Structure formats: C-alpha cells, structure tokens
Short mmCIF file of C-alpha atoms in Angstrom, two decimals:
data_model
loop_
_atom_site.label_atom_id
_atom_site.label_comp_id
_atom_site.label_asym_id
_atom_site.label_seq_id
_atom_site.Cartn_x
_atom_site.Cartn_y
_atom_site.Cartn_z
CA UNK A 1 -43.91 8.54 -4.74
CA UNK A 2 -44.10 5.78 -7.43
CA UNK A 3 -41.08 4.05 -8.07
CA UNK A 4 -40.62 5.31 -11.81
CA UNK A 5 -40.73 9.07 -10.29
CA UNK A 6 -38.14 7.82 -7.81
CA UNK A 7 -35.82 6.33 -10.34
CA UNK A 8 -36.11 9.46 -12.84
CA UNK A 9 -35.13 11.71 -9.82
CA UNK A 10 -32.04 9.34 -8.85
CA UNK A 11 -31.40 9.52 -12.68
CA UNK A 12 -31.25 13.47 -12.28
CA UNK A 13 -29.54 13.17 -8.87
CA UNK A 14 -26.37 10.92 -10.18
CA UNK A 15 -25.93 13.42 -13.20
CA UNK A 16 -25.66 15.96 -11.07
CA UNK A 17 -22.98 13.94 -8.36
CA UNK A 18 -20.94 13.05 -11.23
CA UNK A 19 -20.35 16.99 -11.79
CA UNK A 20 -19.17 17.39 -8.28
CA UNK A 21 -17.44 13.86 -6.88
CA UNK A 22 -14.13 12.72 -8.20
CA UNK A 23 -13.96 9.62 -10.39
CA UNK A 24 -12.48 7.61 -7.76
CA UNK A 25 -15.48 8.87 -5.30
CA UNK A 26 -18.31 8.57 -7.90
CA UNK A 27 -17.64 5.47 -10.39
CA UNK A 28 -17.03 2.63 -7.58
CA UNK A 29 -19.68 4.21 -4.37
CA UNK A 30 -22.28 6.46 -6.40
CA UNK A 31 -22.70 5.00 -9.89
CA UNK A 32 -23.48 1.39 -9.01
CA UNK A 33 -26.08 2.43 -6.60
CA UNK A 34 -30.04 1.99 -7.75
CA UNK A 35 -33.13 3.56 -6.04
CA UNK A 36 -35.76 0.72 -4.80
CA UNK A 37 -38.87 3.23 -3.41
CA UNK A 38 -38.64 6.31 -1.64
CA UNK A 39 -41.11 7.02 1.16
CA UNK A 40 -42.13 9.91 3.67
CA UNK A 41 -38.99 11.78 1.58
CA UNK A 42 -36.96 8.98 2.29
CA UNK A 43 -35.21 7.40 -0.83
CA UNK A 44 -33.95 3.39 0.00
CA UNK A 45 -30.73 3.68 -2.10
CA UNK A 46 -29.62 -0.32 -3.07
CA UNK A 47 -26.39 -0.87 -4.07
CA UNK A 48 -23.82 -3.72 -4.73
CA UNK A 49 -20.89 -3.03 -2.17
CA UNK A 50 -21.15 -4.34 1.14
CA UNK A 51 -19.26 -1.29 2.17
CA UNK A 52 -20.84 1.19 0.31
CA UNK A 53 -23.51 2.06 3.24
CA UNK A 54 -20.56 2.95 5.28
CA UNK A 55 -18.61 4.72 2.97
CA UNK A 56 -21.48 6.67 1.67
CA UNK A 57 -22.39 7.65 5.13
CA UNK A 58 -19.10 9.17 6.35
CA UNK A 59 -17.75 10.43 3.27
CA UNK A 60 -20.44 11.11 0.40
CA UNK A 61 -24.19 11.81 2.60
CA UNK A 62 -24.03 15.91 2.36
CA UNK A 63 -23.39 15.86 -1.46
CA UNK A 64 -25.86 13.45 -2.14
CA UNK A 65 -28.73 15.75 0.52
CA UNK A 66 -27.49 18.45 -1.50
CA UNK A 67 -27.92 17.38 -5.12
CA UNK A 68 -31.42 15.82 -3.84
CA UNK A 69 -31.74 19.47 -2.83
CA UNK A 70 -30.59 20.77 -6.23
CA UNK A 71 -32.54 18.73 -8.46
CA UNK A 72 -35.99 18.70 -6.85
CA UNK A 73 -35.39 22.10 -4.26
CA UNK A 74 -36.79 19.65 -1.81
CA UNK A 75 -35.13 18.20 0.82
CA UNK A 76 -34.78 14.74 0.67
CA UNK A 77 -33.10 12.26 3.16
CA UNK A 78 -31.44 8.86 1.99
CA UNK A 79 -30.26 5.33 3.73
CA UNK A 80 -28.01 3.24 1.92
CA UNK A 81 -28.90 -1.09 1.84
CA UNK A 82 -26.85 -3.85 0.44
CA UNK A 83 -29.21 -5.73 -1.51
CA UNK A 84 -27.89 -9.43 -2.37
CA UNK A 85 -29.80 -9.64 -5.38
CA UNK A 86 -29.16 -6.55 -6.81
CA UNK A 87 -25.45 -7.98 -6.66
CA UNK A 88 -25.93 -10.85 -7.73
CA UNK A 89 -27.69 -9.68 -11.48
CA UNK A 90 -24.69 -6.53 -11.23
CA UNK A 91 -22.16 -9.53 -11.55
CA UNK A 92 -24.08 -11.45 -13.88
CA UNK A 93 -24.18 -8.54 -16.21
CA UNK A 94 -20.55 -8.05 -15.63
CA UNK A 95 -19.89 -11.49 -16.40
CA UNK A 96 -21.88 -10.99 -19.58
CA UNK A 97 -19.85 -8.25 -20.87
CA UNK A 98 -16.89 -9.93 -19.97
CA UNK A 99 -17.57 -13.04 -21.95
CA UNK A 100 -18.59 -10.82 -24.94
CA UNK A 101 -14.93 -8.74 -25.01
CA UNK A 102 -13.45 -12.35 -24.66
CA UNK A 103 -15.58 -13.61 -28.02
CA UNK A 104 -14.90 -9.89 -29.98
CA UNK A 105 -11.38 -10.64 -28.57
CA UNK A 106 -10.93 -14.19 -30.16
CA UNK A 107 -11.80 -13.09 -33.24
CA UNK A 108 -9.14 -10.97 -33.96
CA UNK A 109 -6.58 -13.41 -32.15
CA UNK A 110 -4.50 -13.69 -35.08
CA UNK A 111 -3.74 -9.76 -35.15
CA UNK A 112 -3.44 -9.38 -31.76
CA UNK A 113 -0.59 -12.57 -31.40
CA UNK A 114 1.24 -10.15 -34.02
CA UNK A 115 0.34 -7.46 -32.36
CA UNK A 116 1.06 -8.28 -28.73
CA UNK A 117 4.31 -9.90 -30.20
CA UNK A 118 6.00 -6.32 -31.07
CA UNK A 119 4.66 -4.99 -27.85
CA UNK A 120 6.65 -7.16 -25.94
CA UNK A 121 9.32 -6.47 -27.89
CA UNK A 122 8.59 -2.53 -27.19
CA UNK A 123 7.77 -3.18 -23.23
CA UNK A 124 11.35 -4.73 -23.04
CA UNK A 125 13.26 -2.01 -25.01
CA UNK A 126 11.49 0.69 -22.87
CA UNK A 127 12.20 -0.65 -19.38
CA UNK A 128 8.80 -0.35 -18.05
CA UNK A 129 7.44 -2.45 -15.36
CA UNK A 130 3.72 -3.95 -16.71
CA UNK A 131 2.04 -3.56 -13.03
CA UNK A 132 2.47 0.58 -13.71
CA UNK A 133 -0.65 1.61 -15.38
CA UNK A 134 -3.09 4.39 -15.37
CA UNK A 135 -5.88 1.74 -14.44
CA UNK A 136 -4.24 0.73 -11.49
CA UNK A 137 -3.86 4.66 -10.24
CA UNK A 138 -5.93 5.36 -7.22
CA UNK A 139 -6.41 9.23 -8.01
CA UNK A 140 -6.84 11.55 -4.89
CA UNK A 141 -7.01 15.33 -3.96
CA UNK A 142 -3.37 14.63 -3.36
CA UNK A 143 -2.51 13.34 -7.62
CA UNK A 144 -5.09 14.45 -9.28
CA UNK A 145 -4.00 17.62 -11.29
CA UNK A 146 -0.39 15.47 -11.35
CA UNK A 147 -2.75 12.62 -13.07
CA UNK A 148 -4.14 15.14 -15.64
CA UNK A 149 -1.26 16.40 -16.44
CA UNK A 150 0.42 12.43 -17.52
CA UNK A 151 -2.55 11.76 -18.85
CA UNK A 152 -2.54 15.02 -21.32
CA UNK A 153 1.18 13.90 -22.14
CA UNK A 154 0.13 10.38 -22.81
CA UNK A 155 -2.41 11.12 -24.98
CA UNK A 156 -0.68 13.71 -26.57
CA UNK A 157 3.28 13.51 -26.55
CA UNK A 158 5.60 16.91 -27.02
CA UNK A 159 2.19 18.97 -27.63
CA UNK A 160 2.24 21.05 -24.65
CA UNK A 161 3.61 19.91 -21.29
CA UNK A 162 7.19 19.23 -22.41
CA UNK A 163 8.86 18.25 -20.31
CA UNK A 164 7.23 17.43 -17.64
CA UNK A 165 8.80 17.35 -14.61
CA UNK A 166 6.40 15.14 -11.43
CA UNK A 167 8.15 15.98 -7.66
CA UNK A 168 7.26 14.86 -3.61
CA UNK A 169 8.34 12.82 -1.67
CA UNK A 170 9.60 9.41 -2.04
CA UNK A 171 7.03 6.28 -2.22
CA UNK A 172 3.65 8.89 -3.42
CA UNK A 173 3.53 7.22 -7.02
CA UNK A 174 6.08 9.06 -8.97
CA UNK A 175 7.14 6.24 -10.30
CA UNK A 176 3.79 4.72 -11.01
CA UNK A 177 2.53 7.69 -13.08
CA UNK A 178 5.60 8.26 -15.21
CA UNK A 179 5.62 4.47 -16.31
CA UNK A 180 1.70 4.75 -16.86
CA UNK A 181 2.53 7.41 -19.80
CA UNK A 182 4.82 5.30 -20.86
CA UNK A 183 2.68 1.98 -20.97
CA UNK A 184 0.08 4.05 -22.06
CA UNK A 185 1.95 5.43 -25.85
CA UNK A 186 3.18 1.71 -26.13
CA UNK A 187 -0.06 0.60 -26.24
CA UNK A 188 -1.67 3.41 -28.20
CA UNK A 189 0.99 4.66 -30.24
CA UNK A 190 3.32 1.69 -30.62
CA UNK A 191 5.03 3.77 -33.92
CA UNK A 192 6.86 6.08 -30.66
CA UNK A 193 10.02 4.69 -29.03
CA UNK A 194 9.52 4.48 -25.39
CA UNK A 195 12.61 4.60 -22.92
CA UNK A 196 12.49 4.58 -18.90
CA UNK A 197 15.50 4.96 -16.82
CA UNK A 198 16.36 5.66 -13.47
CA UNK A 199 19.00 8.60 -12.90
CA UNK A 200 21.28 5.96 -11.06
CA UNK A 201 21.31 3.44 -13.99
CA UNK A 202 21.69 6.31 -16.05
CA UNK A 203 24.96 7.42 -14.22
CA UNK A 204 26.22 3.65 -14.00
CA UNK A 205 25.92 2.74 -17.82
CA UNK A 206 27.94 6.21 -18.38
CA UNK A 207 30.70 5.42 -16.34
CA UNK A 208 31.38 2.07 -18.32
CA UNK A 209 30.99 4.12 -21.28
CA UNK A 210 33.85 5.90 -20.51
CA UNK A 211 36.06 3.89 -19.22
CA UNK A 212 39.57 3.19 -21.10
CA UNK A 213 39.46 1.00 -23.58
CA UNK A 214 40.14 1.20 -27.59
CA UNK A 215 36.64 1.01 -28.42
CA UNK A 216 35.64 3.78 -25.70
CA UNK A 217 34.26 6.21 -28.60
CA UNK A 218 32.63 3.63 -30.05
CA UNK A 219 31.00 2.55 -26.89
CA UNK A 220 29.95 6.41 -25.78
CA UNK A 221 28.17 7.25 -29.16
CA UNK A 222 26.14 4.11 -28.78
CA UNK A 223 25.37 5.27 -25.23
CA UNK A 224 24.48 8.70 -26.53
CA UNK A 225 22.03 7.45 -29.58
CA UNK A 226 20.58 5.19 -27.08
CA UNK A 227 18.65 7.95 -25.09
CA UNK A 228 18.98 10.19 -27.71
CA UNK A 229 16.87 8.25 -30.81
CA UNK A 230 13.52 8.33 -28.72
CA UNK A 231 10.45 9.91 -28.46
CA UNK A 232 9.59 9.84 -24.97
CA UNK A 233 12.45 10.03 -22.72
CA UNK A 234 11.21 8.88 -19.17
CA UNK A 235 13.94 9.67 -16.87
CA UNK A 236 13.46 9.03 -12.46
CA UNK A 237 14.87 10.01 -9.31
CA UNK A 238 16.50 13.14 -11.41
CA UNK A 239 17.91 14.39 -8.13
CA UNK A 240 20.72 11.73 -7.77
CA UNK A 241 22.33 13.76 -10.51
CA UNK A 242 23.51 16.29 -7.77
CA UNK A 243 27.41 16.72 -7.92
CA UNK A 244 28.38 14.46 -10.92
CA UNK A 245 29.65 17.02 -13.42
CA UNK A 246 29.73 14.82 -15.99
CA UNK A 247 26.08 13.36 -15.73
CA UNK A 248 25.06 16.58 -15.85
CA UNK A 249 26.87 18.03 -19.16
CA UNK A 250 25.02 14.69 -20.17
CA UNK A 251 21.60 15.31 -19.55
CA UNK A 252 22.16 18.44 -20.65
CA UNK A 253 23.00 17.56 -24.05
CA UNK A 254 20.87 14.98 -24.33
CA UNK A 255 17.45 17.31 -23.63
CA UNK A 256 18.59 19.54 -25.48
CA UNK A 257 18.51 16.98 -28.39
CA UNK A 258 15.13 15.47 -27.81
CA UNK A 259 13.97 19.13 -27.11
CA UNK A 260 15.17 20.63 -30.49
CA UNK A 261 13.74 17.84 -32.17
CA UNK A 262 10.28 17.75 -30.46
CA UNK A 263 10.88 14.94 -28.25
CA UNK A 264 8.67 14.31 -25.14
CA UNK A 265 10.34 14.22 -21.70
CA UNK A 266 9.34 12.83 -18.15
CA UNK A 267 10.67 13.85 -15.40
CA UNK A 268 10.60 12.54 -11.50
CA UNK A 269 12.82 13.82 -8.23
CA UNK A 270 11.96 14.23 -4.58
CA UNK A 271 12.67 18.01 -4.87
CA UNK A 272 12.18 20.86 -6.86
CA UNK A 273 15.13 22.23 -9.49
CA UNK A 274 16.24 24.66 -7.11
CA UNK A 275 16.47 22.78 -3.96
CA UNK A 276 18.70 20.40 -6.10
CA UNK A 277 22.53 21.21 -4.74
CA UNK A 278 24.91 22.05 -7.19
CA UNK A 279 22.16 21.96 -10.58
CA UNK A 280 23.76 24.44 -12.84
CA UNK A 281 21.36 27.21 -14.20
CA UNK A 282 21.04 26.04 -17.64
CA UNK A 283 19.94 22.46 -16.34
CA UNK A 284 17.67 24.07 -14.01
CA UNK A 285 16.05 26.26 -16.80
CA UNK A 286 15.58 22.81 -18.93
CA UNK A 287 14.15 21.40 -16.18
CA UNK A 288 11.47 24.28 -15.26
CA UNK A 289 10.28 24.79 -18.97
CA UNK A 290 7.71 23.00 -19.25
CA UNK A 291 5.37 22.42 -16.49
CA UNK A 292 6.09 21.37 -12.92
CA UNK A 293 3.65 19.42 -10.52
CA UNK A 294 3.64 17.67 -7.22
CA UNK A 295 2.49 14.79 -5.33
CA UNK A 296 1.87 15.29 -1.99
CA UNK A 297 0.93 12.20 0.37
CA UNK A 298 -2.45 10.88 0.04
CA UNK A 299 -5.38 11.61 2.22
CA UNK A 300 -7.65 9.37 4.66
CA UNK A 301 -10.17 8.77 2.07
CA UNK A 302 -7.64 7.97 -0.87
CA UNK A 303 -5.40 6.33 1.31
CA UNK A 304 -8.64 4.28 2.02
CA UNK A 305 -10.01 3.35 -1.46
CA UNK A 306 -6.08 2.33 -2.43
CA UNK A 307 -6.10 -0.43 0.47
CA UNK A 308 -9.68 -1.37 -0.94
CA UNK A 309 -8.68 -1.77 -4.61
CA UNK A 310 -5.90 -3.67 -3.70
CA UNK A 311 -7.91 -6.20 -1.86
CA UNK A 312 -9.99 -6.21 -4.94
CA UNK A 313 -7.44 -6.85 -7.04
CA UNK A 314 -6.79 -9.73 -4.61
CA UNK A 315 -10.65 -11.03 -4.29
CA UNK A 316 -10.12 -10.32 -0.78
CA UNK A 317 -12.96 -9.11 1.20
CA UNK A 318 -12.52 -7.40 4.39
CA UNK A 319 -14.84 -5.28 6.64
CA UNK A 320 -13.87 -1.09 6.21
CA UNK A 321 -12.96 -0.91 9.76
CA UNK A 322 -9.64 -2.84 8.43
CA UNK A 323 -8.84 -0.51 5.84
CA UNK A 324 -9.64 2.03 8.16
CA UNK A 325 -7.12 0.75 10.94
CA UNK A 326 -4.04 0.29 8.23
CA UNK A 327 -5.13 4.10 7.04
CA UNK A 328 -4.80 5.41 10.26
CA UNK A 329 -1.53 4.45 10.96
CA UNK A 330 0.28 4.60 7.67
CA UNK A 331 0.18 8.32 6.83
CA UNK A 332 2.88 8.93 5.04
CA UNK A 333 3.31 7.55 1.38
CA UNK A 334 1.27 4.94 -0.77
CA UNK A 335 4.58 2.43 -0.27
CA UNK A 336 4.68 2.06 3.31
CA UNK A 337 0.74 1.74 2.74
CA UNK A 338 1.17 -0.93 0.33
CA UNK A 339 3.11 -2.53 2.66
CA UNK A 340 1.25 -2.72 5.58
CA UNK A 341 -1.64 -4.12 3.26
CA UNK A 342 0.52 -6.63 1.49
CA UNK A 343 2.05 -8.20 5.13
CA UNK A 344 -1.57 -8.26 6.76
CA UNK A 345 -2.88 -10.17 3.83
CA UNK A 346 0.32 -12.73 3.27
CA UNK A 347 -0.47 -13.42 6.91
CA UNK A 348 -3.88 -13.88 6.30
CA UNK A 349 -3.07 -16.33 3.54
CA UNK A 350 -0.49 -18.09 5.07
CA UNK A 351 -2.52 -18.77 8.35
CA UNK A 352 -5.98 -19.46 6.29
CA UNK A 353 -7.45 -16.65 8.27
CA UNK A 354 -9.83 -14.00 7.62
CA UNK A 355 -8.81 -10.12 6.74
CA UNK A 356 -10.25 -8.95 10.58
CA UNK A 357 -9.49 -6.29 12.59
CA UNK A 358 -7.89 -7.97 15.41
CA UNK A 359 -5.64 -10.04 13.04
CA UNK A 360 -4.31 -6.84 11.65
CA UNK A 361 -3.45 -5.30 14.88
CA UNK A 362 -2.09 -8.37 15.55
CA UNK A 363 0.31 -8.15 12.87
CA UNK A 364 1.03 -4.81 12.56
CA UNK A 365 1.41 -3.88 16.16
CA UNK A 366 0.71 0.08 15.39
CA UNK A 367 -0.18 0.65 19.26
CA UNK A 368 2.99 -0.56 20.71
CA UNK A 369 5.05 0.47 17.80
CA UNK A 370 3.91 4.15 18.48
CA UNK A 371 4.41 4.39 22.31
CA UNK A 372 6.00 7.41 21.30
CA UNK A 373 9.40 7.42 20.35
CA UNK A 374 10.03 11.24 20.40
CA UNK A 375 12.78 12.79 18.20
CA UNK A 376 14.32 13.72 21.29
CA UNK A 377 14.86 10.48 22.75
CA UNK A 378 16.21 9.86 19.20
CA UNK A 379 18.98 12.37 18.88
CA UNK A 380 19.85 11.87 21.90
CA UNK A 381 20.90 8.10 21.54
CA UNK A 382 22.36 8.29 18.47
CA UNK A 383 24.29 11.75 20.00
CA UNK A 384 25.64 9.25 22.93
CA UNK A 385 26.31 6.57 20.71
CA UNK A 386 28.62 8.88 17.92
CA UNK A 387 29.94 11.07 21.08
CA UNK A 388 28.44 14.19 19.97
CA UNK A 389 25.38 16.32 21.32
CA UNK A 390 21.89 16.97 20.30
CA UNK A 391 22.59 20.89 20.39
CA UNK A 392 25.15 20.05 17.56
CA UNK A 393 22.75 18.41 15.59
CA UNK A 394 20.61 21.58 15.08
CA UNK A 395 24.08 23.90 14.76
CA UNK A 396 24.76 25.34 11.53
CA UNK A 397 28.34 22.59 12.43
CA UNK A 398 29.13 20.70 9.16
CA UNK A 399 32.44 19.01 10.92
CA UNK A 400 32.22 15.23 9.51
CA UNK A 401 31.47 13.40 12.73
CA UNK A 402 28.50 15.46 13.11
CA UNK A 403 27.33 15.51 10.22
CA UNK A 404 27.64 11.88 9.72
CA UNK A 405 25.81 11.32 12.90
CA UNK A 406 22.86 13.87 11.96
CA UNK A 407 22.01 11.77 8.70
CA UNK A 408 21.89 8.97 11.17
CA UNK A 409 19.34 10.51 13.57
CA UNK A 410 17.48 12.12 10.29
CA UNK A 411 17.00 8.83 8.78
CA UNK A 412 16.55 6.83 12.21
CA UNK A 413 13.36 10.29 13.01
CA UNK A 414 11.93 8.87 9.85
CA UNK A 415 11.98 5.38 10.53
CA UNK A 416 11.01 5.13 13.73
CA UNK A 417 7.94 7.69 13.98
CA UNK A 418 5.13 8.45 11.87
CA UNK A 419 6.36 12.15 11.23
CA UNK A 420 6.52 13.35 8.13
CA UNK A 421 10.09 15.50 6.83
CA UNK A 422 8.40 18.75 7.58
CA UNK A 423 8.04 17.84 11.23
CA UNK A 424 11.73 16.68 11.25
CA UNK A 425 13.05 19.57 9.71
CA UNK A 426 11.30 21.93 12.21
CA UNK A 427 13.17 19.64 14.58
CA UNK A 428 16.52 20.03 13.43
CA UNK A 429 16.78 23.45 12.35
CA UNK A 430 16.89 22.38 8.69
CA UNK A 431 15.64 22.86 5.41
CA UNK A 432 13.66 20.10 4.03
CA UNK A 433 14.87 18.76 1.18
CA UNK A 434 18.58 18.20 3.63
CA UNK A 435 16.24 15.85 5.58
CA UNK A 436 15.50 14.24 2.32
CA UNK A 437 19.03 14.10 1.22
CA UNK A 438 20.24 12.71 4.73
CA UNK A 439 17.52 10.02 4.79
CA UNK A 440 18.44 8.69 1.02
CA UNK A 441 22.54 8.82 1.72
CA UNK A 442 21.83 6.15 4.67
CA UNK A 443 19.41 4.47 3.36
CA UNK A 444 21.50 3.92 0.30
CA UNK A 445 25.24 3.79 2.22
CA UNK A 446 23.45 1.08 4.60
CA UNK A 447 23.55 -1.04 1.33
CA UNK A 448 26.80 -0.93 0.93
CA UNK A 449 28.19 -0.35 4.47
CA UNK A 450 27.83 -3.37 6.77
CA UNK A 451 29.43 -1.59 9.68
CA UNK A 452 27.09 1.14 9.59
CA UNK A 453 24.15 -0.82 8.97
CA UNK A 454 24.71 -2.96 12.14
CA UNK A 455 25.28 1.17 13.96
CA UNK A 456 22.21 2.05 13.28
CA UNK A 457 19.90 -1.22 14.12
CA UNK A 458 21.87 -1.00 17.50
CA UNK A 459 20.44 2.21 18.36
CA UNK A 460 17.00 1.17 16.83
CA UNK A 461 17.02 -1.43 19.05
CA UNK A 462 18.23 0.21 21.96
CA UNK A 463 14.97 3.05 21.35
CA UNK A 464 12.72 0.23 21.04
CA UNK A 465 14.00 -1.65 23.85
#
C-alpha cells in the first residue's frame, strides 16, 4: 500500500477514534500519532511520546483494530514507534505557534495590562485559587458527566443546572471543578461577580457578625449583601453546616435570594442532602433542585494520565512503569495521588536524581507500608488503648467513651490502609457517610487537640511497630 493510501486511511481511522475515545484518551495518545507505511496489513504508527507505544498497547490497541476494521472492513494490525524526528518538527511547530500567540499577544498589550488589571482585582474579590482551572482537569470515567455539567454552568450561568450541587468523597476534585467555573466566568464574563467560600469560613465570618457590639446590625447587613449581591455563589464543603441552626436559616435565606433573582449557585459536600444530619427539609429541597452529580475516585488509567500531566507540567520525564507504581498504590483520591507524585519528585530534585522506579519505591515504601495492617488489628489497639472492646465498636452503643474511641479507629482504618469508606463501613456495622463524619471530626479536633493528637500517633506507631 502506498503511503498516501496509508495516510488517507489513518485520516479516516482517527475520525472515527475521536467518536469513541475520551478527550483525555484521544487528544494526548491518538491525535499526535502519524502513519509512516503500512505493510503485509501492518500499519507503522509514528508518534511523538516516548510512552505512547506503551500506553497505546495496554489501553487503546482493540479500538484502534476495530476502527481499522470499521473504516476499511479489513482487518488491519498496528505497532506503535517513537520516531525522534517526527518529535523533533512536532515541537518545532509547537514552538512556532507559540511564538505567533506571543506576537498577536503583544500587540494588544496595552488592552490586556487594563484588562488583566480588573481581573486581578475580580480573582481577589472572588476567592479563587489561580492553579484551579478547567485546563488543568484530568477528566476520567470517574468526572466526566460531573465535568460537563461545570462546564454547561460556566458557559452558561443560571440557564439550566441551578444550582448545582458536585458530591464524593473528600480529595476527588470537588474543589478543583467548582473554582474552574468560577475562573472560567471571570475570564469570559468578567461583567458577573464571582464569590467562592468554604462552608467553615462561611460559619466563622457569621459568628463575628453577630457578636455584641453597637454596630452589630450594621456589621450583619454587610455580611448579608456580601454573598447576597453576586451572580455566582460558589459555596464548599456544604456539609459542615450540619447542626448550626443559625448557618442554616442563613443559607437558607441567602439561596433563596440569589434563586429568586436568577443567580447561579455551586455547590460541593462529601455527602448527599439526605445523608446530611439534621438538614431541615426546606434546605434539603434547595439543595436537590437543580441537578446533583458525583465524583467517584479515579480509575487506573486516569489516575495514570494525572501523574503524567503533572510531570509535564514539571518537564519531568519518567518511564510509565513509575506512574504505574504510584497508581497502583494510591487508589483512593487524586490528593493522596498528588502527593505521592509531588514527594517522589521533590526527592528527585533535591538529590539530582532521575524519576526511576527504584527511587520511588525507595521513597514511598508502598511494600512495607502495606504488610497488612488489618482493621482488626486496628480496633483492637485503639479498643485496649481507650479500655473499650471491638464488639462495642460495631454496637448500635453511642455512650461517649465509645463513641469517641470509634472515630479514632474510623479515622486511624483510613489512614493506615488503602481501604476505601465502603470497606470500613462494612467493617463497623455503619452507614457510610458516619465513617465520613468520624474521619473529618478527628482529623479536624487533632488540630486543635494536642492531647489527642499525640493518642492517636501512639497507637499508629504502636500498629506500625
């Protein structure tokens, strides 16, 4: 087959993949790929990733037979090649294009100081953090109607999905994609007022509100118009409203204000409305109106290309069996991921090393960190250390000293394994969003509570010997 026949075939082939791959699967692997000759019904695929021939080949080779298969109703086998040239004239043209955005760029340099000016000013008012952006998403099965959904209400504020209220677990991204709407209307509709606040902030700055004072009226109307003269409310970690009455009356008020007046609101929480203890109904009913969506943790492959584009981010190169390794053994959110990645690399810098394999176990230590700490051998230390047993633990008991001392072995079963709150749950005879809520009271008392911070490193310790 002549190599113009080859290349109008590939042509047809990567129309077709786009139809059926992701984004995050097709734009970095598929799309920078090139066809150099295809013989015996072989195509040589060329492309500019040294990891793309692995990739392709455990993740991506039976779509690609198939769309071969598809487009021609022959079937055709494929190998993958790096081809140093071919990456060298892909960065050159890159390089190109990037010097002629910088030229189109300094030519309006004048507008764009103005410009840029008021968007500070706008980034500052709305409390958003700059890394947070919908470029810097790595989109899997796991986010990826969540990610549709922001990106609808980005584009298109108080039209349909309002509010919108983003739930899972903590450390998927919540945070990420509610402050990437938020960056996003700055930046394209910088006539909106953007404002981000976490629920605990939120709850602070209303408690000096109303304390005594003669100019407390003065001082709670301001707090009021604050949250209440915007047009994207962006509000996080919802759930810490739970049991303060007057947070609640609040909110209440305040969505119903930005509601009635067509106002767009974001919403995250680690739970859904109704596993929220103590919501009243008519909060609950604000909070379900609109559209609900969840993000659950991320899968091999996604947890994959998020180690990979933050190494690119970094100019780090590293061979996949790396990212690999770190995705193996940090399952359960993108945070602990992140991590992982960030501790390997700062000890990679520090040391002048190279991103390897063996200096990643090194570091991380997965294998003797998982020698199998089993919940059991959990509950049962922190049951000897508090004086209670592990069969109280999974009683319906809700005396204090248990209790107490279940949050403790909830928190330390999430700490010290790789299991996710399901798995604990099933353990303890609970529900799962009172794992959740036992996990975040010590991890947040333990900031506050130097007594039983040092209780529960001593039974760490004593588990991991």
């Amino acid at each position: 087959m002549d190599i113009l026949e080859a290349k109008r075939i590939w042509a047809e082939v990567k129309n077709e993949l786009r139809t059926v791959l992701p984004d995050h699967a097709f734009y970095p692997w598929v799309n920078e790929m090139d066809v150099s000759g295809c013989v015996d019904g072989k195509f040589t695929l060329i492309t500019v990733h040294a990891m793309a021939p692995q990739i392709i080949r455990q993740n991506y080779y039976n779509k690609i037979v198939e769309a071969f298969k598809k487009v021609t109703g022959k079937d055709y086998d494929f190998s993958v090649m790096y081809d140093d040239e071919f990456a060298k004239k892909y960065e050159k043209a890159k390089k190109k294009e990037s010097l002629k955005l910088k030229r189109t760029v300094a030519l309006e340099e004048d507008d764009e100081n103005s410009a840029m000016s008021n968007l500070a000013q706008m980034q500052s008012f709305a409390n958003l953090n700059l890394k947070y952006k919908f470029e810097n998403f790595v989109v899997g099965d796991n986010s990826e109607f969540t990610y549709a959904l922001a990106q609808n209400v980005a584009h298109n504020p108080a039209k349909k999905y309002n509010p919108l209220f983003i739930y899972g677990a903590p450390g998927l991204g919540k945070t990420h994609i509610m402050q990437a709407i938020g960056h996003y209307i700055i930046f394209n509709k910088p006539k909106l007022r953007v404002k981000y606040i976490k629920t605990e902030e939120y709850v602070n700055e209303l408690i000096k509100s109303i304390q005594k004072g003669t100019d407390r009226n003065c001082k709670m109307e301001s707090f009021r118009q604050k949250y209440r003269n915007v047009d994207v409310l962006l509000i996080d970690d919802i759930q810490f409203i739970e049991s303060k009455k007057r947070t609640m009356d609040e909110i209440f008020h305040t969505f119903d204000s930005l509601l009635n007046k067509n106002k767009q609101i974001v919403i995250t929480s680690d739970r859904l409305p109704s596993e929220i203890p103590t919501l009243p109904a008519r909060l609950q009913s604000r909070f379900e109106m609109g559209i609900m969506t969840e993000i659950t943790a991320p899968d091999f492959e996604t947890r994959v290309a998020i180690l990979q584009n933050l190494a690119e981010q970094d100019g780090i190169e590293a061979d996949f069996k790396v990212f690999e390794y770190i995705a193996n053994n940090f399952v359960n959110n993108v945070r602990e991921l992140e991590g992982a990645y960030n501790k390997v690399s700062a000890y990679a810098a520090f040391s002048k090393s190279a991103l390897t394999l063996d200096l990643v176990k090194k570091v991380l230590k997965c294998e003797s960190k998982k020698q199998d700490i089993t919940f059991d051998e959990i509950a049962k230390a922190v049951a000897d250390y508090y004086g209670v047993t592990v069969e109280d633990f999974k009683s319906p008991s809700r005396g204090q000293k248990i209790s107490n001392a279940r949050h403790v072995a909830v928190y330390l079963s999430r700490e010290v394994t790789d299991k996710s709150f399901e798995l604990i749950a099933k353990y303890f005879n609970k529900k799962h969003p009172t794992m959740l809520y036992s996990y975040d009271k010590i991890k947040k008392d333990m900031k506050n509570n130097q007594e039983l911070e040092r209780s529960v490193n001593e039974i760490k310790k004593s588990l991991r010997g």
